[in-house]
mmCIF file with all atom_site columns, C-alpha atoms in Angstrom:
data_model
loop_
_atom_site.group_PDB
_atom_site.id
_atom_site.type_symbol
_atom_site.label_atom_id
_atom_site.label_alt_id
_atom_site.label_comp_id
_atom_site.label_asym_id
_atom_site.label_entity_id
_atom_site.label_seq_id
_atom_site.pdbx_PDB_ins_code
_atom_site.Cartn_x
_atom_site.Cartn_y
_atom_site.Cartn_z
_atom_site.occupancy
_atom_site.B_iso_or_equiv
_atom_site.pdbx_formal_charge
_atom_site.auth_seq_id
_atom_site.auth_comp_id
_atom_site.auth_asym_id
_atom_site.auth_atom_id
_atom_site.pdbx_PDB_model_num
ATOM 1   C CA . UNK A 1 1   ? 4.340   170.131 -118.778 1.00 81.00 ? 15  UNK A CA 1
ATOM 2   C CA . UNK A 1 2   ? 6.495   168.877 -115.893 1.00 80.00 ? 16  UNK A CA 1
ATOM 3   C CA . UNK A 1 3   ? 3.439   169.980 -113.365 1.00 84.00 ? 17  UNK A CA 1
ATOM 4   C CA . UNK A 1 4   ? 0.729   168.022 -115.456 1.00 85.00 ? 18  UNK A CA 1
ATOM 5   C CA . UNK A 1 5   ? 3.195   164.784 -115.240 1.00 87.00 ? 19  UNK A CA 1
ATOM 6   C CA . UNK A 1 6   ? 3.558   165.510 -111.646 1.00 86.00 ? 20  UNK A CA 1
ATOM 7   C CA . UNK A 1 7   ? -0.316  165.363 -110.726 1.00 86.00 ? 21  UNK A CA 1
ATOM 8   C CA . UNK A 1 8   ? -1.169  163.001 -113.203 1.00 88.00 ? 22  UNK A CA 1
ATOM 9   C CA . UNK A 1 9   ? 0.823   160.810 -111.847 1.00 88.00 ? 23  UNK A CA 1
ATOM 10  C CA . UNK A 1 10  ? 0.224   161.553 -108.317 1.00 90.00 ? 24  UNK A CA 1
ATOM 11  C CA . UNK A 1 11  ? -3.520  161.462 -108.832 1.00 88.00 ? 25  UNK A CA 1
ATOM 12  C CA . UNK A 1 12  ? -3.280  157.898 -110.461 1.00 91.00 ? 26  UNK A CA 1
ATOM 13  C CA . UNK A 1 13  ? -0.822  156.867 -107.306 1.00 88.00 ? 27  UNK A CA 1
ATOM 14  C CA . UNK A 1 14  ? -3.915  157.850 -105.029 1.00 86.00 ? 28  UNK A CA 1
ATOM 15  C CA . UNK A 1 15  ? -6.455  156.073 -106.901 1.00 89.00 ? 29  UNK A CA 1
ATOM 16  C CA . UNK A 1 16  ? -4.392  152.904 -106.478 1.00 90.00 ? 30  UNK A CA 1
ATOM 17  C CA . UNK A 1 17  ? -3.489  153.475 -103.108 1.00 86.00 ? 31  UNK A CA 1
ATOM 18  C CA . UNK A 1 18  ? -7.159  154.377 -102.114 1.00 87.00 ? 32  UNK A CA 1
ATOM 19  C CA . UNK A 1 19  ? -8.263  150.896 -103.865 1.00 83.00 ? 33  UNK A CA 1
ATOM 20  C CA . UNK A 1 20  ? -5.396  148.676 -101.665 1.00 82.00 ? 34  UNK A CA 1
ATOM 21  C CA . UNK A 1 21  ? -6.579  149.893 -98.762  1.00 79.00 ? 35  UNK A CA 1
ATOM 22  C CA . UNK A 1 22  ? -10.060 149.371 -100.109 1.00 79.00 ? 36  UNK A CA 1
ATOM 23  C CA . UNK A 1 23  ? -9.291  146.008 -100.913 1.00 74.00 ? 37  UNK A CA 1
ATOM 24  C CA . UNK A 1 24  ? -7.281  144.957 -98.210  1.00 69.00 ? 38  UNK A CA 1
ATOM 25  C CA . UNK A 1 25  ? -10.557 146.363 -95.604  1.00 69.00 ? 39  UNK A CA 1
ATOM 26  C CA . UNK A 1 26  ? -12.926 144.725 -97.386  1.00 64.00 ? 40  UNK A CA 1
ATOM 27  C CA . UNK A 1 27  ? -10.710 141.534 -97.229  1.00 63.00 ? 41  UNK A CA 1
ATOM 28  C CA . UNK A 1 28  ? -9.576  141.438 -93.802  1.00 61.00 ? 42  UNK A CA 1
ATOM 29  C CA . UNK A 1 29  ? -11.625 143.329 -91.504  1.00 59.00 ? 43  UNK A CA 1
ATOM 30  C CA . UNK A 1 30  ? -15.073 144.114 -93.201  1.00 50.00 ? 44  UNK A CA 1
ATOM 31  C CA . UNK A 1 31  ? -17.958 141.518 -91.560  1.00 52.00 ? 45  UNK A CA 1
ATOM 32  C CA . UNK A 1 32  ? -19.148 139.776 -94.138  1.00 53.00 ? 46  UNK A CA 1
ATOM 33  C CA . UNK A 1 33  ? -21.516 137.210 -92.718  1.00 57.00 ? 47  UNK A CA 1
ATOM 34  C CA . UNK A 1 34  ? -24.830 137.179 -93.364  1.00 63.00 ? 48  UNK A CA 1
ATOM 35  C CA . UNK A 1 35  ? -26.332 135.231 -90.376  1.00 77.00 ? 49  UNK A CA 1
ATOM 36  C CA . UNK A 1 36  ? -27.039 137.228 -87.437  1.00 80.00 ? 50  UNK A CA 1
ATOM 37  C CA . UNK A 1 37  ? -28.562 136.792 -83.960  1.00 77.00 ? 51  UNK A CA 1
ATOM 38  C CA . UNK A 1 38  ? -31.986 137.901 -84.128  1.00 79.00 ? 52  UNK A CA 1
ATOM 39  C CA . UNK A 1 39  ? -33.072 137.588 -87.738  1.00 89.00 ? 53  UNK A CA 1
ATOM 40  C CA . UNK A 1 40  ? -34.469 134.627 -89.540  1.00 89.00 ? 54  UNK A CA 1
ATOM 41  C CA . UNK A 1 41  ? -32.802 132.109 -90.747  1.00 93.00 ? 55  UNK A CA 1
ATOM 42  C CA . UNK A 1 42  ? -32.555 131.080 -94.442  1.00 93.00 ? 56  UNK A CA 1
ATOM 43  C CA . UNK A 1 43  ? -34.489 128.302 -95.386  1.00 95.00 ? 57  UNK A CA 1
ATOM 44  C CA . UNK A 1 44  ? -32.688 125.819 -97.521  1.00 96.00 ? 58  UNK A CA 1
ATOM 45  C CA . UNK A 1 45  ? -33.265 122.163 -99.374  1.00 96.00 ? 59  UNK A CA 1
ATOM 46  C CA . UNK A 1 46  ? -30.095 119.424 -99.013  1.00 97.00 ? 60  UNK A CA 1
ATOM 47  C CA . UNK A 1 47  ? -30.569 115.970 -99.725  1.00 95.00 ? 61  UNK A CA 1
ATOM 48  C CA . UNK A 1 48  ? -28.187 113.631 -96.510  1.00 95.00 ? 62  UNK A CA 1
ATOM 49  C CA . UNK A 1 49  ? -26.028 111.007 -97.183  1.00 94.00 ? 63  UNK A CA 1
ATOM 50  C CA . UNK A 1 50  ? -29.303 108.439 -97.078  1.00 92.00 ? 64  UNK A CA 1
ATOM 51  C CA . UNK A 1 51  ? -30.606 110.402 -100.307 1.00 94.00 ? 65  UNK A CA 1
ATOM 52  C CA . UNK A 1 52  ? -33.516 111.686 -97.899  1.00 94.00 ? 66  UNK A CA 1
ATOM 53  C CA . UNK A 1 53  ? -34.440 115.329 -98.285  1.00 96.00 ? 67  UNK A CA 1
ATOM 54  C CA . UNK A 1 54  ? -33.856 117.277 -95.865  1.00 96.00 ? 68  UNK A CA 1
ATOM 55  C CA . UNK A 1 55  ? -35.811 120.976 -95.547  1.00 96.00 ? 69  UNK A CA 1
ATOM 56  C CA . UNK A 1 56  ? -34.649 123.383 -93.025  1.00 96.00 ? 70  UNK A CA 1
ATOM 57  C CA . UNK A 1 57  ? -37.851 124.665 -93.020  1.00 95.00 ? 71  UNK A CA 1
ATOM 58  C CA . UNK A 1 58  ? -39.778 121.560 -91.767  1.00 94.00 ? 72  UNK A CA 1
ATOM 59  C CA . UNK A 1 59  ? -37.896 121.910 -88.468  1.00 94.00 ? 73  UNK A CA 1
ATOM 60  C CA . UNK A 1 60  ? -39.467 124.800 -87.439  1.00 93.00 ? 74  UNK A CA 1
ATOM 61  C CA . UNK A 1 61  ? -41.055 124.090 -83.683  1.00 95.00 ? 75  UNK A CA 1
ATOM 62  C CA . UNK A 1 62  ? -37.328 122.687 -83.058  1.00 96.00 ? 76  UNK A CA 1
ATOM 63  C CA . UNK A 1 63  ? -34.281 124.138 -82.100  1.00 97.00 ? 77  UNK A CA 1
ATOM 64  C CA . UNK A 1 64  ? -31.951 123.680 -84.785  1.00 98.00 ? 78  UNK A CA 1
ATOM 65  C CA . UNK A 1 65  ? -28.104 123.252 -84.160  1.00 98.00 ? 79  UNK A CA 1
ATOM 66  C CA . UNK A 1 66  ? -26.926 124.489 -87.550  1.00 98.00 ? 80  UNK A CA 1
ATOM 67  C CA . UNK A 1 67  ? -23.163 123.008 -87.875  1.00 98.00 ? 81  UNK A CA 1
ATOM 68  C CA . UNK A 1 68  ? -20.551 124.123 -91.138  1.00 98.00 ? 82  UNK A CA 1
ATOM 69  C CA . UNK A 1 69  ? -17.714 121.787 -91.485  1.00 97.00 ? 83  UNK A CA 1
ATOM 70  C CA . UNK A 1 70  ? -15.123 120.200 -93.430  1.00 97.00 ? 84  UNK A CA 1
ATOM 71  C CA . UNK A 1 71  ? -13.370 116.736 -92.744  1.00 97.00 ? 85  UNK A CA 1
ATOM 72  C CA . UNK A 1 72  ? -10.241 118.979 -93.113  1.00 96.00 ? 86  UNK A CA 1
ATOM 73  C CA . UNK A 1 73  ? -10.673 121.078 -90.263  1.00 95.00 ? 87  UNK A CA 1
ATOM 74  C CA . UNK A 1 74  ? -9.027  119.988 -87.261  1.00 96.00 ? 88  UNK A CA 1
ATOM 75  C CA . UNK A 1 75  ? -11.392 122.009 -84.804  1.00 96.00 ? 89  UNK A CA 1
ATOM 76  C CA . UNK A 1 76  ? -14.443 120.181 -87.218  1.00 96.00 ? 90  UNK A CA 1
ATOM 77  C CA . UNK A 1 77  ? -12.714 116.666 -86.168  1.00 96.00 ? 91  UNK A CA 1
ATOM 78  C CA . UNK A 1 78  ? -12.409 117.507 -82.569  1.00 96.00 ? 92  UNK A CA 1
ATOM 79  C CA . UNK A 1 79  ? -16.162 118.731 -82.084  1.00 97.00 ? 93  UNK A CA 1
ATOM 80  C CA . UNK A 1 80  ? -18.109 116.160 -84.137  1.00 97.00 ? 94  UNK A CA 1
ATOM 81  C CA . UNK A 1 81  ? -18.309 113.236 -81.432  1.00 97.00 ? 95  UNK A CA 1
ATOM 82  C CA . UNK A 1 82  ? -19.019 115.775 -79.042  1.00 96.00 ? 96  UNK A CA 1
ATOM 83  C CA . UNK A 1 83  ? -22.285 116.490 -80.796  1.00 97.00 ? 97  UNK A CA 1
ATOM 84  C CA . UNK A 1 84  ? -22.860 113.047 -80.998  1.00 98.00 ? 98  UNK A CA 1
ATOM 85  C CA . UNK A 1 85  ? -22.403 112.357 -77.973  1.00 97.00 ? 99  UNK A CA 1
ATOM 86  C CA . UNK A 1 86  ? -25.261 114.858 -76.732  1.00 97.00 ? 100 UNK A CA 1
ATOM 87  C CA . UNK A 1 87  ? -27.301 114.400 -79.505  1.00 97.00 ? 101 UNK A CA 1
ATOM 88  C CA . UNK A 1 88  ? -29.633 111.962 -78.317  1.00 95.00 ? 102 UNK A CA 1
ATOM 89  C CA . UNK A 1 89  ? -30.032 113.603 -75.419  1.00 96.00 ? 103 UNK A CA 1
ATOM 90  C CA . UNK A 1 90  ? -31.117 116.765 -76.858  1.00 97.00 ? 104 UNK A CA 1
ATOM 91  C CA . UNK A 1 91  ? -32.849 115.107 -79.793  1.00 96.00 ? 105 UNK A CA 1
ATOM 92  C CA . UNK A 1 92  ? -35.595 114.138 -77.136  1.00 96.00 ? 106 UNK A CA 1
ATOM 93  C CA . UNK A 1 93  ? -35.842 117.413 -75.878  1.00 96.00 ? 107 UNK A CA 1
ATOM 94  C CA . UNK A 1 94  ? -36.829 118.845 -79.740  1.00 97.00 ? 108 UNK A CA 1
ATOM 95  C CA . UNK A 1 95  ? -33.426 120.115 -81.124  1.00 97.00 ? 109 UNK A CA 1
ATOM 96  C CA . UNK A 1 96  ? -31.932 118.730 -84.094  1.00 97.00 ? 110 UNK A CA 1
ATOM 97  C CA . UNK A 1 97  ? -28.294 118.912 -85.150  1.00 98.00 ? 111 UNK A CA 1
ATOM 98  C CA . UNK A 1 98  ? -27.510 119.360 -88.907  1.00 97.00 ? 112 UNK A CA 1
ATOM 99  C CA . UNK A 1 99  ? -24.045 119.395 -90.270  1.00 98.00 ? 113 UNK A CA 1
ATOM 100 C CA . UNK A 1 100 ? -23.150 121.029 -93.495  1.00 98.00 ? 114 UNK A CA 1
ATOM 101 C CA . UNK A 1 101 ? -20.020 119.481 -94.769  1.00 97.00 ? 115 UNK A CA 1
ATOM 102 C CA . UNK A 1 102 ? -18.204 122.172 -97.163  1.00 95.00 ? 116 UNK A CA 1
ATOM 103 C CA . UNK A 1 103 ? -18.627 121.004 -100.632 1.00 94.00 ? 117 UNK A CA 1
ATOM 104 C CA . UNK A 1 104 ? -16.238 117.699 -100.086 1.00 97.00 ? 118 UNK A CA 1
ATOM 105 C CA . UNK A 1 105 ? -16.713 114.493 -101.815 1.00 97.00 ? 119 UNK A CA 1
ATOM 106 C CA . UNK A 1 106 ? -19.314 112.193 -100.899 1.00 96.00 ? 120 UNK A CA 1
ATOM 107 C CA . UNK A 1 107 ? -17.075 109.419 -100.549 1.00 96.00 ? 121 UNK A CA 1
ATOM 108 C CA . UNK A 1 108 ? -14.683 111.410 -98.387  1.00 97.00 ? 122 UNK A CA 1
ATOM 109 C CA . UNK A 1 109 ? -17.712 112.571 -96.207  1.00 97.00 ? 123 UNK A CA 1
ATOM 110 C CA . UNK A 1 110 ? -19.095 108.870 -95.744  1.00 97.00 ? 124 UNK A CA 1
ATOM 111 C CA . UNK A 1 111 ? -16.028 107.007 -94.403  1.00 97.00 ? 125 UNK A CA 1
ATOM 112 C CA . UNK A 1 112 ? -15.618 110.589 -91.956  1.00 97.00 ? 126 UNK A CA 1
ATOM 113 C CA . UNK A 1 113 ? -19.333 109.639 -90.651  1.00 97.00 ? 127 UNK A CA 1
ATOM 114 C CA . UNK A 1 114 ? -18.544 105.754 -90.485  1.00 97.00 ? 128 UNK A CA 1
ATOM 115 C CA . UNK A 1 115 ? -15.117 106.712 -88.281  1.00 97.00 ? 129 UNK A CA 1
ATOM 116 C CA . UNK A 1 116 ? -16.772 107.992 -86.124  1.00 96.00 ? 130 UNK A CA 1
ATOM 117 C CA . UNK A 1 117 ? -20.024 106.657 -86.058  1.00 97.00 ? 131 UNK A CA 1
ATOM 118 C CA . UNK A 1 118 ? -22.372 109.912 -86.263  1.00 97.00 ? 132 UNK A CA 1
ATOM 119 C CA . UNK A 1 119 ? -25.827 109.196 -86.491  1.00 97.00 ? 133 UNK A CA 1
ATOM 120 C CA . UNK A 1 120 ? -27.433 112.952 -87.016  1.00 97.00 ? 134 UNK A CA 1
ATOM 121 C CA . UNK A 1 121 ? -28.109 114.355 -90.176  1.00 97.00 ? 135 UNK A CA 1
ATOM 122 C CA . UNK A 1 122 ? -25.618 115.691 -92.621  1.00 97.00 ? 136 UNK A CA 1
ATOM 123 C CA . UNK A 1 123 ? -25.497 117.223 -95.806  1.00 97.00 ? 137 UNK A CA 1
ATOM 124 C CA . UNK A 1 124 ? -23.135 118.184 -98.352  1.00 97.00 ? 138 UNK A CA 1
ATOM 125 C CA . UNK A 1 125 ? -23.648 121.720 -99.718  1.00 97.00 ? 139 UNK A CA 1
ATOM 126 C CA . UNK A 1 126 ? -21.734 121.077 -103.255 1.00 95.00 ? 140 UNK A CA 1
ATOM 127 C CA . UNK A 1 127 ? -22.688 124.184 -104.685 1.00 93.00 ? 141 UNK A CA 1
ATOM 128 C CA . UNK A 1 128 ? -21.248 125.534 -101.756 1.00 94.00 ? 142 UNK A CA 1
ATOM 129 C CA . UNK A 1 129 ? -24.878 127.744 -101.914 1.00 94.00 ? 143 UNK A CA 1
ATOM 130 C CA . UNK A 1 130 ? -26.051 127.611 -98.229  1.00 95.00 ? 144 UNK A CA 1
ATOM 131 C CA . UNK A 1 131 ? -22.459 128.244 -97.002  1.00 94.00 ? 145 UNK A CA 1
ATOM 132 C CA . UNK A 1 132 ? -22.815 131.674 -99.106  1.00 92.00 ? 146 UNK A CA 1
ATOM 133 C CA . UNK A 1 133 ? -26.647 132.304 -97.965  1.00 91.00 ? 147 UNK A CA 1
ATOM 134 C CA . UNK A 1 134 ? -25.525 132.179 -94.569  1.00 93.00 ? 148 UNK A CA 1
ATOM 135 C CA . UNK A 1 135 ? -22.112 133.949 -95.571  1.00 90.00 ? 149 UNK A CA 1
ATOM 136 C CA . UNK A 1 136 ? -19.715 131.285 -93.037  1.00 92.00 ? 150 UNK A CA 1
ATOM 137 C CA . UNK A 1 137 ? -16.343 131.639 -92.815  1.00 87.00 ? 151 UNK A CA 1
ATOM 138 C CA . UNK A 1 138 ? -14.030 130.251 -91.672  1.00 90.00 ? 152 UNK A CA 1
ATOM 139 C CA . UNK A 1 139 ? -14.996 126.587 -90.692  1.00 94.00 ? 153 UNK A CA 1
ATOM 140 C CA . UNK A 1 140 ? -16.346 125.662 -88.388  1.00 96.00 ? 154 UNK A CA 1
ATOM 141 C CA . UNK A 1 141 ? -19.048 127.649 -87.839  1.00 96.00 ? 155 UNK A CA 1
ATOM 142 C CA . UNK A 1 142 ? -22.750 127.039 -85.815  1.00 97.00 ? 156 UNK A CA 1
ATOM 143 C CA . UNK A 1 143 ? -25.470 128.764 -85.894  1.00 97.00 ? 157 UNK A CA 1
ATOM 144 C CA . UNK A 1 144 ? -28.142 128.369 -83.546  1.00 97.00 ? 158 UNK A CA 1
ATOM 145 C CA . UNK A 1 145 ? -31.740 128.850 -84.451  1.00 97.00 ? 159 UNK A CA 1
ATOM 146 C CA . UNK A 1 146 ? -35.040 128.735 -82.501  1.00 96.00 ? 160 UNK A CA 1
ATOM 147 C CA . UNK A 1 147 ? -38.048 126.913 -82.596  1.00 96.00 ? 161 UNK A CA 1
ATOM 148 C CA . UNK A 1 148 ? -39.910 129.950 -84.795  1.00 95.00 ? 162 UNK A CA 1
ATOM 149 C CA . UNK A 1 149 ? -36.577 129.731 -87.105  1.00 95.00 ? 163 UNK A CA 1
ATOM 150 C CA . UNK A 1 150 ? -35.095 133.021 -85.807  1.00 96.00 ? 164 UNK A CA 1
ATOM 151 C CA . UNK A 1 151 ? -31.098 132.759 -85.456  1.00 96.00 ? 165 UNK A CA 1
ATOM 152 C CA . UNK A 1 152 ? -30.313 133.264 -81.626  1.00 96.00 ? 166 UNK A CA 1
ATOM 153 C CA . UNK A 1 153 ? -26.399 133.237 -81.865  1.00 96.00 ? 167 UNK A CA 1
ATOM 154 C CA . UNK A 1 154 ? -23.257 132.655 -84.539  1.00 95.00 ? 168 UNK A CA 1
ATOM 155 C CA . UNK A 1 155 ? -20.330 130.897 -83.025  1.00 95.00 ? 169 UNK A CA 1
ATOM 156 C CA . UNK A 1 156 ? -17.262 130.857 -85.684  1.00 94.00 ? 170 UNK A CA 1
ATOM 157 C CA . UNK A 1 157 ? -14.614 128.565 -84.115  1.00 95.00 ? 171 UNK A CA 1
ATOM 158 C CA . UNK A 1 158 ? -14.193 124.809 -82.445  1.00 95.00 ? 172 UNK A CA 1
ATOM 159 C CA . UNK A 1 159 ? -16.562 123.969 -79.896  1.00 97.00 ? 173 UNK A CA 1
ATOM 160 C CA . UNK A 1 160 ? -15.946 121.971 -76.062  1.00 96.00 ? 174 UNK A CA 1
ATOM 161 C CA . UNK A 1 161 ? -18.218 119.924 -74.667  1.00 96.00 ? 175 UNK A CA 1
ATOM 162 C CA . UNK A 1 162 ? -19.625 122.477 -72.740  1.00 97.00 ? 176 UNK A CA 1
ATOM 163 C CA . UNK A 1 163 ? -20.031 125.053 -74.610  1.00 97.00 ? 177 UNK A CA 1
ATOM 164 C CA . UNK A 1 164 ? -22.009 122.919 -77.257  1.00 97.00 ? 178 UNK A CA 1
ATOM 165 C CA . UNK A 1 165 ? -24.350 121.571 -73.980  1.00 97.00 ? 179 UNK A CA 1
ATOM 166 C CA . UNK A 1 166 ? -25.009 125.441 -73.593  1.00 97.00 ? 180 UNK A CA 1
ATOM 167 C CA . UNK A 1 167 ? -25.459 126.239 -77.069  1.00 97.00 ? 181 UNK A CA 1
ATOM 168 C CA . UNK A 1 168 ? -28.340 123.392 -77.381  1.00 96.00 ? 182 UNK A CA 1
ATOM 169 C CA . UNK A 1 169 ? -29.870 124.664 -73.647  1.00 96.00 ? 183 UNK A CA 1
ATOM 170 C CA . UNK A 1 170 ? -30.160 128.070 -75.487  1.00 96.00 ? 184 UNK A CA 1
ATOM 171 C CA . UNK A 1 171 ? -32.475 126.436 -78.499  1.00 97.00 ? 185 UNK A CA 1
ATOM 172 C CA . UNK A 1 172 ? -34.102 123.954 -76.805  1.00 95.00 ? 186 UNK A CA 1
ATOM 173 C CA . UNK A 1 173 ? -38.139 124.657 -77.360  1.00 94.00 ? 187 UNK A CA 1
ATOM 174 C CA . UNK A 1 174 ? -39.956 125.629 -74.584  1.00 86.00 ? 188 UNK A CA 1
ATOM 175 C CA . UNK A 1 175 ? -42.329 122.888 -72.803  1.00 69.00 ? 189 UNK A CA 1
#
């Protein structure tokens, strides 16, 4: 009887151990992202903070400069002018930048935009149902997609000024 206790309870022991370690892979170190260089990227329908509808899919023949942010996100705060600042530039030369803010408040959203003046397109996803398409995390997150709408790279992390200058270089259509 002792025996039967014994395994029992060592067999239950295992199952539990096997599903923390499970759980805690899965969790920690399992890549869970759904966007990845060299497949197509997931069309989607926002509406900006003008009420205009904006289609991911009509911007194919553009290089799209696919930003995930929050107003909470220091890195976010840091890299936003920066993309203004080269937007117009690039805008000319067929990429468009379009910033999905994480599900915040509209309100919260709009005075972030009139701080700092941003002029490009951005969305709130407050289903939070792109974010999970395109499986981001953590924020920020950019992903860069070509003029035929196939997803050239995934950058998780804050951005410097050069690095987004090299990012739009890498999806800008070709003349």
């Amino acid at each position: 009887m002792k025996r039967k206790r014994l395994v029992m309870r060592t067999s239950i022991l295992a199952i539990i151990a096997i599903a923390l370690a499970y759980t805690f892979y899965s969790n920690f170190f399992a890549d869970r992202s759904v966007a990845k260089a060299g497949e197509g990227s997931v069309n989607f329908v926002l509406t900006d903070l003008n009420g205009e509808r904006i289609e991911l899919e009509d911007w194919k023949g553009k290089g799209v400069f696919l930003n995930f942010w929050g107003t909470y996100c220091p890195p976010c705060v840091k890299e936003m002018p920066v993309m203004e600042e080269l937007y117009d530039e690039y805008r000319a030369q067929g990429v468009e930048i379009l910033a999905v803010n994480a599900a915040e408040p509209e309100l919260t959203v709009q005075r972030f935009v009139d701080r700092y003046s941003l002029t490009f397109p951005i969305v709130i996803d407050k289903g939070r149902n792109v974010i999970d398409a395109y499986g981001i995390s953590p924020l920020p997150t950019t992903v860069l997609i070509d003029e035929h709408g196939t997803i050239v790279h995934v950058h998780q992390g804050g951005m410097t000024e050069e690095m987004v200058r090299e990012f739009m270089e890498r999806i800008k259509p070709a003349t």
